[in-house]
PDB file of C-alpha atoms in Angstrom:
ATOM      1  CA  UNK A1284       9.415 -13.362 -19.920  1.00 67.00           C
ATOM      2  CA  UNK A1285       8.377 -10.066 -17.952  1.00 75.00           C
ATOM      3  CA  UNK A1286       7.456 -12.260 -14.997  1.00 79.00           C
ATOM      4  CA  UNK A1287      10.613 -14.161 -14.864  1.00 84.00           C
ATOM      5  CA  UNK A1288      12.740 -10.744 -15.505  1.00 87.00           C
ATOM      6  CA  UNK A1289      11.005  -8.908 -13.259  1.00 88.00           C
ATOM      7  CA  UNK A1290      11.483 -11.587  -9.931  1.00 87.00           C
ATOM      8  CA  UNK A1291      15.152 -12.234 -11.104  1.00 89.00           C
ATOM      9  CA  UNK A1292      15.572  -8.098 -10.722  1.00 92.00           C
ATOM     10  CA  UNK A1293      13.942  -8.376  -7.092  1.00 89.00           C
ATOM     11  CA  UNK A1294      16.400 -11.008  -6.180  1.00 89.00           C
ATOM     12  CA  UNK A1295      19.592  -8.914  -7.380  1.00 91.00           C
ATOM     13  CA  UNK A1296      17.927  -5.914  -5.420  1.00 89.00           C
ATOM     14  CA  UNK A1297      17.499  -7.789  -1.937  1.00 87.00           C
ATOM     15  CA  UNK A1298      21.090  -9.725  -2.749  1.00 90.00           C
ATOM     16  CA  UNK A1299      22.736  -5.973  -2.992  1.00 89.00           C
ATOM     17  CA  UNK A1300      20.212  -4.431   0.218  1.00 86.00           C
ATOM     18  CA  UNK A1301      20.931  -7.506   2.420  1.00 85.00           C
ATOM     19  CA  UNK A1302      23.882 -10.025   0.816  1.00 88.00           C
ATOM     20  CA  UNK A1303      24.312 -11.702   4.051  1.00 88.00           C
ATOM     21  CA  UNK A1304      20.510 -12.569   4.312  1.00 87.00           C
ATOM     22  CA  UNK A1305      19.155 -12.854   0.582  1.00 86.00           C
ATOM     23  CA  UNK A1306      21.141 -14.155  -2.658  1.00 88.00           C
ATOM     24  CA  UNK A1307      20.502 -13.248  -5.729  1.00 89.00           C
ATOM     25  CA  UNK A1308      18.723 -16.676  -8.152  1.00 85.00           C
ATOM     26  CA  UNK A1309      18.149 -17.417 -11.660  1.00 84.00           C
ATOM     27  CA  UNK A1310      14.448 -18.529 -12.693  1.00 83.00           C
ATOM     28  CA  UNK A1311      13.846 -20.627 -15.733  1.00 85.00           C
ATOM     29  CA  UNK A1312      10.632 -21.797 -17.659  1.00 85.00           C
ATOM     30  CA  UNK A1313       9.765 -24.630 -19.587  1.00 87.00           C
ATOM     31  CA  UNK A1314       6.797 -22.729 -21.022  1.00 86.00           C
ATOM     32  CA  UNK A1315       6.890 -18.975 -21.229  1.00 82.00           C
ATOM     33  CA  UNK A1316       3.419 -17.891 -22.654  1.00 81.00           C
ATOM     34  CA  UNK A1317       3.197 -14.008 -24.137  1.00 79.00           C
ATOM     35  CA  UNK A1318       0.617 -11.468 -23.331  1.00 79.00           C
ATOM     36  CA  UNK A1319      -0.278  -7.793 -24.111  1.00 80.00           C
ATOM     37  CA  UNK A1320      -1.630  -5.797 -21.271  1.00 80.00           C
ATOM     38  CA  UNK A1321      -4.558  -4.018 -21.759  1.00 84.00           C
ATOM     39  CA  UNK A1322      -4.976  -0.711 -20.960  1.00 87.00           C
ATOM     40  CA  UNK A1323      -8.294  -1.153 -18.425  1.00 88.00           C
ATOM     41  CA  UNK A1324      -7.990   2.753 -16.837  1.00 89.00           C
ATOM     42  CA  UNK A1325      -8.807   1.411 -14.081  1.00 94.00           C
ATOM     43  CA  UNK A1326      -7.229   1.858 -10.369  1.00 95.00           C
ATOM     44  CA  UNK A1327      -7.246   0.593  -7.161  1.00 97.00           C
ATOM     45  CA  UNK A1328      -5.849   1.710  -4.074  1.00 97.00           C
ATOM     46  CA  UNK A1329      -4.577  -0.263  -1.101  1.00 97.00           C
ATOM     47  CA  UNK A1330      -6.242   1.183   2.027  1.00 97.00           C
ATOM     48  CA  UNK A1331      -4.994   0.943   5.535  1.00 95.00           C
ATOM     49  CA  UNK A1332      -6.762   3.972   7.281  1.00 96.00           C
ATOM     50  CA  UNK A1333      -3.230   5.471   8.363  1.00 95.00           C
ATOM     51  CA  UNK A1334      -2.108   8.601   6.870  1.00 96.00           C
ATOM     52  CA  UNK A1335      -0.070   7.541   4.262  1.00 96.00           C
ATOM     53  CA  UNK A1336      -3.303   5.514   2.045  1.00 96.00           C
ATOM     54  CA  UNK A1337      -5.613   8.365   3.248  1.00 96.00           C
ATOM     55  CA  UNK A1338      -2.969  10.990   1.883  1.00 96.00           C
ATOM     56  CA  UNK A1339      -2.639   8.988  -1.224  1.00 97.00           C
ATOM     57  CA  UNK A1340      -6.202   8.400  -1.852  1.00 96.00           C
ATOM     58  CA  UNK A1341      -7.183  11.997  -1.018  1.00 95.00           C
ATOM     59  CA  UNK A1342      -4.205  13.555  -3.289  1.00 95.00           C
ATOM     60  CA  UNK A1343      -4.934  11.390  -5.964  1.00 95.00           C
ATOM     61  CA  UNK A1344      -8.931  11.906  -6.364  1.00 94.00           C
ATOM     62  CA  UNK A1345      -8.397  15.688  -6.229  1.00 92.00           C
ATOM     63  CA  UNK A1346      -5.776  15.485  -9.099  1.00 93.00           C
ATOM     64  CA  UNK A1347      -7.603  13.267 -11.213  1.00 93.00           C
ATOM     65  CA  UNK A1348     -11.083  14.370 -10.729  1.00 91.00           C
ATOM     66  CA  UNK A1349     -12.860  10.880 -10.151  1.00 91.00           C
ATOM     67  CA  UNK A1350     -12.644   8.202  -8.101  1.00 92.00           C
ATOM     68  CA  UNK A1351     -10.468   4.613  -7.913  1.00 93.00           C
ATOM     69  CA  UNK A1352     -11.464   2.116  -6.613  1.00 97.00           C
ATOM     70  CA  UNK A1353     -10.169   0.089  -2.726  1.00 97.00           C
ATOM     71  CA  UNK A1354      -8.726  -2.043  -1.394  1.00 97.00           C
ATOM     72  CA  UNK A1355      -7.991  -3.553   2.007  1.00 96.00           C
ATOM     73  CA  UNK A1356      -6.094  -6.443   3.262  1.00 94.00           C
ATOM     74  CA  UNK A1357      -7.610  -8.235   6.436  1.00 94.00           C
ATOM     75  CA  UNK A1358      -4.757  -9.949   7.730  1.00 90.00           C
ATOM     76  CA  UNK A1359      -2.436  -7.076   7.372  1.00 87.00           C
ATOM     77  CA  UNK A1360      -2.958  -4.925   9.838  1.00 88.00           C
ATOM     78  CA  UNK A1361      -5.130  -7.231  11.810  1.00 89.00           C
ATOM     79  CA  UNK A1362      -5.097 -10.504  12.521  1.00 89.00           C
ATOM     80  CA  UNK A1363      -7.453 -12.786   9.427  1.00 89.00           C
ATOM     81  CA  UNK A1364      -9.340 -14.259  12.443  1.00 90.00           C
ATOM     82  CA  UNK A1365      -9.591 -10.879  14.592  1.00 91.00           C
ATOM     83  CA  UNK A1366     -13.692 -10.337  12.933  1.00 93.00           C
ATOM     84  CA  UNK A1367     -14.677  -8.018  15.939  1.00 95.00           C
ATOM     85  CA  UNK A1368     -11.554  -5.873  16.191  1.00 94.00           C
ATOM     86  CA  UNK A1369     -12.164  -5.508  11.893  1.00 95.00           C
ATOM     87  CA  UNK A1370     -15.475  -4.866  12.104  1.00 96.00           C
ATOM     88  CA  UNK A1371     -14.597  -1.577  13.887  1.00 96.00           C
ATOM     89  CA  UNK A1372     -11.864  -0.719  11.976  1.00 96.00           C
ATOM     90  CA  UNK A1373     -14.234  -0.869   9.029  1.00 97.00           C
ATOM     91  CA  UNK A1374     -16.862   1.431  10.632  1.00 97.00           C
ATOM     92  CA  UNK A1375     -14.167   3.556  12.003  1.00 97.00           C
ATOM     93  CA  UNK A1376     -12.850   4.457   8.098  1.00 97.00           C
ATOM     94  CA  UNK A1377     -16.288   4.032   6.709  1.00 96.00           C
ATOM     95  CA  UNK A1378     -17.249   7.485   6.113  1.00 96.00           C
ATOM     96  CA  UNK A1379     -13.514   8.103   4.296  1.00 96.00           C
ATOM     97  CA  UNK A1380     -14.476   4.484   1.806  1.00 96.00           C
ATOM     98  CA  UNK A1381     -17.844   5.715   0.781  1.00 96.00           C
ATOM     99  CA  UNK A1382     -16.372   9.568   0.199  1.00 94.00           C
ATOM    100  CA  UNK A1383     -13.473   8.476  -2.265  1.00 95.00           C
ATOM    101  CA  UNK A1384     -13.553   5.059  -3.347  1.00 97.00           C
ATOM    102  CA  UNK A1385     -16.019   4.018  -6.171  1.00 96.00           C
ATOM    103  CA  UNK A1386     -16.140   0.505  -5.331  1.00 97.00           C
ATOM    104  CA  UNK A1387     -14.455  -0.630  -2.298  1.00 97.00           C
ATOM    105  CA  UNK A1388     -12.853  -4.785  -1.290  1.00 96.00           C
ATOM    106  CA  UNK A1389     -11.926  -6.506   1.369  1.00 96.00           C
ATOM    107  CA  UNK A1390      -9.803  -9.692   1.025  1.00 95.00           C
ATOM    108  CA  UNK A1391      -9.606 -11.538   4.694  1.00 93.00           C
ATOM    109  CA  UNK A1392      -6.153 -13.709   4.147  1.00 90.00           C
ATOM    110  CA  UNK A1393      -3.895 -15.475   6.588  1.00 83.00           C
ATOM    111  CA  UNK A1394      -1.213 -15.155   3.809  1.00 73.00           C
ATOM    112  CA  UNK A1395       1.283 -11.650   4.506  1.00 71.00           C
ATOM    113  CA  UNK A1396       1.173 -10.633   1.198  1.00 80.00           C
ATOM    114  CA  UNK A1397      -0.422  -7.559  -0.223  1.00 85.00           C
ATOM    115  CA  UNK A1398       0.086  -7.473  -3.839  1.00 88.00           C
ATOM    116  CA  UNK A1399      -1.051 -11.145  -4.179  1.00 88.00           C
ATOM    117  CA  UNK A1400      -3.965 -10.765  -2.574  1.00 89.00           C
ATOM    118  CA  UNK A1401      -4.523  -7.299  -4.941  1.00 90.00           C
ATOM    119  CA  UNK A1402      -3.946  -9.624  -7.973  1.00 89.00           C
ATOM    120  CA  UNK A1403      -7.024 -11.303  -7.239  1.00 91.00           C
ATOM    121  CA  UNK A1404      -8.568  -8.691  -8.857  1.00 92.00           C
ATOM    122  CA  UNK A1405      -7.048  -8.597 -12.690  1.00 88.00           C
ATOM    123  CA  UNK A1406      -8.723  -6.190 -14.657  1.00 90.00           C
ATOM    124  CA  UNK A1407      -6.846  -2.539 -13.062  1.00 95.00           C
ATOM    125  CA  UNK A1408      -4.133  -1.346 -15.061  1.00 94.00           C
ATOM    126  CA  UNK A1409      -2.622   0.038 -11.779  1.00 95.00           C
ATOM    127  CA  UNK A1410      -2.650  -1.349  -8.000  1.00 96.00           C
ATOM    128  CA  UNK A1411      -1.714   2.027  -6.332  1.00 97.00           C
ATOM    129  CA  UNK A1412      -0.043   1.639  -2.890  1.00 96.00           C
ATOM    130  CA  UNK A1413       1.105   4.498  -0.427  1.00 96.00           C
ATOM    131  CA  UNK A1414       4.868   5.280   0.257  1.00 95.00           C
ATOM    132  CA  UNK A1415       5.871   3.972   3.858  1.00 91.00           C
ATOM    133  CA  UNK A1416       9.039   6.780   3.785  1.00 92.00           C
ATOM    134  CA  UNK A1417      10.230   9.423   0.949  1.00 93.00           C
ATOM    135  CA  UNK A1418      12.683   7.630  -1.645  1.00 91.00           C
ATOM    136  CA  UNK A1419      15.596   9.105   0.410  1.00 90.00           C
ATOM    137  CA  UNK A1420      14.456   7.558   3.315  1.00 90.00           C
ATOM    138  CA  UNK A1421      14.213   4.562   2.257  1.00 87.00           C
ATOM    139  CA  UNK A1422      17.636   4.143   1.810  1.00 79.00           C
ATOM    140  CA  UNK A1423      17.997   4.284   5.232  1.00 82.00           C
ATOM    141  CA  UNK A1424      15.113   1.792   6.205  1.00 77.00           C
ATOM    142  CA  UNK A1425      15.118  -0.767   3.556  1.00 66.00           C
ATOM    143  CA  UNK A1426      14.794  -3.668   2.604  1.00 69.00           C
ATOM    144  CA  UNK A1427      11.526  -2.991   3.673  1.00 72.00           C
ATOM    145  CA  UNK A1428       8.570  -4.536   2.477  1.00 75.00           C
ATOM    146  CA  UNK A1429       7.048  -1.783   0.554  1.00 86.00           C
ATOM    147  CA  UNK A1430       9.466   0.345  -1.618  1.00 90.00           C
ATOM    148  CA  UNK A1431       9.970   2.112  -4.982  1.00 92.00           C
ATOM    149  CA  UNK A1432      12.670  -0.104  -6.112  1.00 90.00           C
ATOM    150  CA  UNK A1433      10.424  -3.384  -6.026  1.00 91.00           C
ATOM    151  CA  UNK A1434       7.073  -2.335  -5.798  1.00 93.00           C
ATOM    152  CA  UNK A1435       7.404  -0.983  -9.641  1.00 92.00           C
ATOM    153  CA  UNK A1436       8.881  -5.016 -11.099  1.00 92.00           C
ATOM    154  CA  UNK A1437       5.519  -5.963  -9.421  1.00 92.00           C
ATOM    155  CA  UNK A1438       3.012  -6.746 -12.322  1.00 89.00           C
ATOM    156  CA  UNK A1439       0.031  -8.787 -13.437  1.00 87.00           C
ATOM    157  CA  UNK A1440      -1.088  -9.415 -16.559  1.00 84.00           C
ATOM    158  CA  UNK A1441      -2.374  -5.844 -17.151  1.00 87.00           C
ATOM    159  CA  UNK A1442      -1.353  -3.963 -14.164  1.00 91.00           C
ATOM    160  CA  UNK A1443       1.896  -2.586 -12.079  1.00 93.00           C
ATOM    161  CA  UNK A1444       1.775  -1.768  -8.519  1.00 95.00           C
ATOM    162  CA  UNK A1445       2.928   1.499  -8.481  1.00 95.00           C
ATOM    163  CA  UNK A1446       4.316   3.822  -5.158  1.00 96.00           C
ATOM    164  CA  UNK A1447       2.732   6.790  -4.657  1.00 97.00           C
ATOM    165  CA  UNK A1448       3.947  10.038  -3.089  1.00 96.00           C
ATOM    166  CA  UNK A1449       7.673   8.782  -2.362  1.00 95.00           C
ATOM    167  CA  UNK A1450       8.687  12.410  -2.826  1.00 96.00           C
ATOM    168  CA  UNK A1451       6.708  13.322   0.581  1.00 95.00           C
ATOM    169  CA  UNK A1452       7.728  12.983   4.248  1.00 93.00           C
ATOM    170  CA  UNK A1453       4.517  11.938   6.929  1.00 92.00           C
ATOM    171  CA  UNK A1454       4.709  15.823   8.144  1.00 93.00           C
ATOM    172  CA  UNK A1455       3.860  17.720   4.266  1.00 95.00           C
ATOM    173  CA  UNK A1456       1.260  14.527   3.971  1.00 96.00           C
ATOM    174  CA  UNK A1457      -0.419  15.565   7.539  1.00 94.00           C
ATOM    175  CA  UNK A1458       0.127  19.050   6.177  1.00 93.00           C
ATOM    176  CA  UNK A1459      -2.150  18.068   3.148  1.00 94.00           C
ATOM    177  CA  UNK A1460      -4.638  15.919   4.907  1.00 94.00           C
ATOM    178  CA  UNK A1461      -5.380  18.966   7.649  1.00 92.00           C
ATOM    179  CA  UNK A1462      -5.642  21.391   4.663  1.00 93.00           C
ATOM    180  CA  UNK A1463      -8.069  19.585   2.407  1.00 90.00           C
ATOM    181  CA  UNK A1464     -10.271  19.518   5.606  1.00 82.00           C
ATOM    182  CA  UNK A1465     -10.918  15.823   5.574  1.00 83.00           C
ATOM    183  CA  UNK A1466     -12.576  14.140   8.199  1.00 86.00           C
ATOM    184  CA  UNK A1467      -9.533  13.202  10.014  1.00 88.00           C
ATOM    185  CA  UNK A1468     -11.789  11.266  12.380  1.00 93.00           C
ATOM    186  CA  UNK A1469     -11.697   8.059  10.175  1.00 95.00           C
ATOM    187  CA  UNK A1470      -7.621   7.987  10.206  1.00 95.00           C
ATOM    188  CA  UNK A1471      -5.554   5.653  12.240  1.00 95.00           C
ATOM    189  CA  UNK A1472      -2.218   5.345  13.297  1.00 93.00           C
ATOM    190  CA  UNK A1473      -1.963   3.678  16.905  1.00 94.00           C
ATOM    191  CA  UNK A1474       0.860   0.920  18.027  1.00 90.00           C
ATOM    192  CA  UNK A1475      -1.341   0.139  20.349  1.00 93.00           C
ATOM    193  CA  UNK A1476      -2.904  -3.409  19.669  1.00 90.00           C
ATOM    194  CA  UNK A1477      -5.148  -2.566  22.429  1.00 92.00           C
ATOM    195  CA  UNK A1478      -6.497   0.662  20.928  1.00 94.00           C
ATOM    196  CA  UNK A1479      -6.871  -0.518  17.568  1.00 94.00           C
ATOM    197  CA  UNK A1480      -8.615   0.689  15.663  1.00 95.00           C
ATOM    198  CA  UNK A1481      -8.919   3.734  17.845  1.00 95.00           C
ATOM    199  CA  UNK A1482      -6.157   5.896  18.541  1.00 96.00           C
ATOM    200  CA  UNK A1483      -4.509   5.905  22.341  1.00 95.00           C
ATOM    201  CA  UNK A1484      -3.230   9.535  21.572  1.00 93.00           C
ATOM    202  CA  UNK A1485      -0.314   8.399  23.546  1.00 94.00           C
ATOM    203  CA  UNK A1486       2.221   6.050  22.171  1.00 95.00           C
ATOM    204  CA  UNK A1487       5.014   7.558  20.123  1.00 93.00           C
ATOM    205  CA  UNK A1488       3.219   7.341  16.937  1.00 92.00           C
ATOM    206  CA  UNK A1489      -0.010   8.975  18.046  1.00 94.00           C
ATOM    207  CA  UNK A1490       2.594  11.504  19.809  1.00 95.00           C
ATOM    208  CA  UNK A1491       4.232  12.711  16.581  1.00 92.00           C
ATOM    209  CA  UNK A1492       1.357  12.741  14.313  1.00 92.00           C
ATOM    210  CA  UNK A1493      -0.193  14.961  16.986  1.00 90.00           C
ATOM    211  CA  UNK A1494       2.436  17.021  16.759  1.00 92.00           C
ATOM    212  CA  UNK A1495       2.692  17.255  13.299  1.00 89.00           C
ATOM    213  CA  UNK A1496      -1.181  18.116  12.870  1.00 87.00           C
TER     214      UNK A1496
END
């Protein structure tokens, strides 16, 4: 019943963000099967390497005291079949991995969908994913694929993805990273497919986030 709630409520939220694009549906069952979660304590993290998972991850350790666990998505960010330009992304944010995750995945996937490809892995009670833009902001920029209105109806069995940091811009999360003297070596924010993963230090992005450090 949670499943088939949950995706109706998506529906209703895209139909109200975009009505001339999406349309709200109803979704029946002919076997609806009930489940408690279980309470696992354990977390995972999506990991990109940009500022917003490194801010997340980073904030989140120091709060709690321990470490959750990773996750990245190869076929996000890169292309499933790019190996090479992967492989260096991996070294690139391999000193931040081994620092703050406890146990750290990869799932390669041609398939442009995060939290399905986090739901491989059942047994966290939360699948913890950085905020693209503060919750006001993403007023302005949704429906965007990652948000605090969706993200939280998103649910396996035991776990719920949840946003983290949507009460943060990208200038008090470069604030934080510079301040809890990371090594901000491993992050990486270029446009530039070229670069990747290396920064060009001068397309817009690598602009701003220079001028915000």
């Amino acid at each position: 019943i949670r499943v088939l709630t949950y995706a109706q409520t998506v529906s209703e939220i895209l139909d109200i963000w975009l009505p001339y694009h999406f349309a709200r549906f109803q979704i029946t069952a002919d076997v609806i099967t009930e489940t408690e979660p279980k309470d696992t304590g354990k977390n995972v993290a999506f990991f990109s390497g940009g500022v917003d998972s490194s801010h997340a991850v980073g904030k989140a350790n120091h709060l709690e005291g321990r470490r959750a666990d990773g996750l990245t998505v190869h076929g996000m960010d890169y292309s499933h079949a790019d190996q090479q330009k992967f492989k260096k992304f991996l070294e690139k944010v391999g000193p931040f991995t081994e620092a703050h995750f406890e146990n750290y995945h990869v799932v390669t996937t041609h398939v442009f969908t995060l939290f399905a490809a986090g739901s491989i892995f059942s047994d966290y009670s939360e699948y913890r994913i950085a905020a693209d833009h503060r919750l006001d902001h993403q007023f302005v920029a949704a429906p965007y694929g990652s948000n605090t209105a969706t993200n939280r109806l998103m649910k396996t069995m035991n776990g719920v993805l949840r946003t983290m940091d949507d009460d943060v811009g990208r200038s008090e999360k470069v604030r934080y990273l510079s301040a809890a003297n990371l090594d901000l070596t491993t992050i990486t924010i270029c446009q530039v497919a070229k670069a990747q993963p290396l920064n060009c230090g001068r397309c817009g992005k690598c602009m701003r986030t220079k001028a915000n450090f």
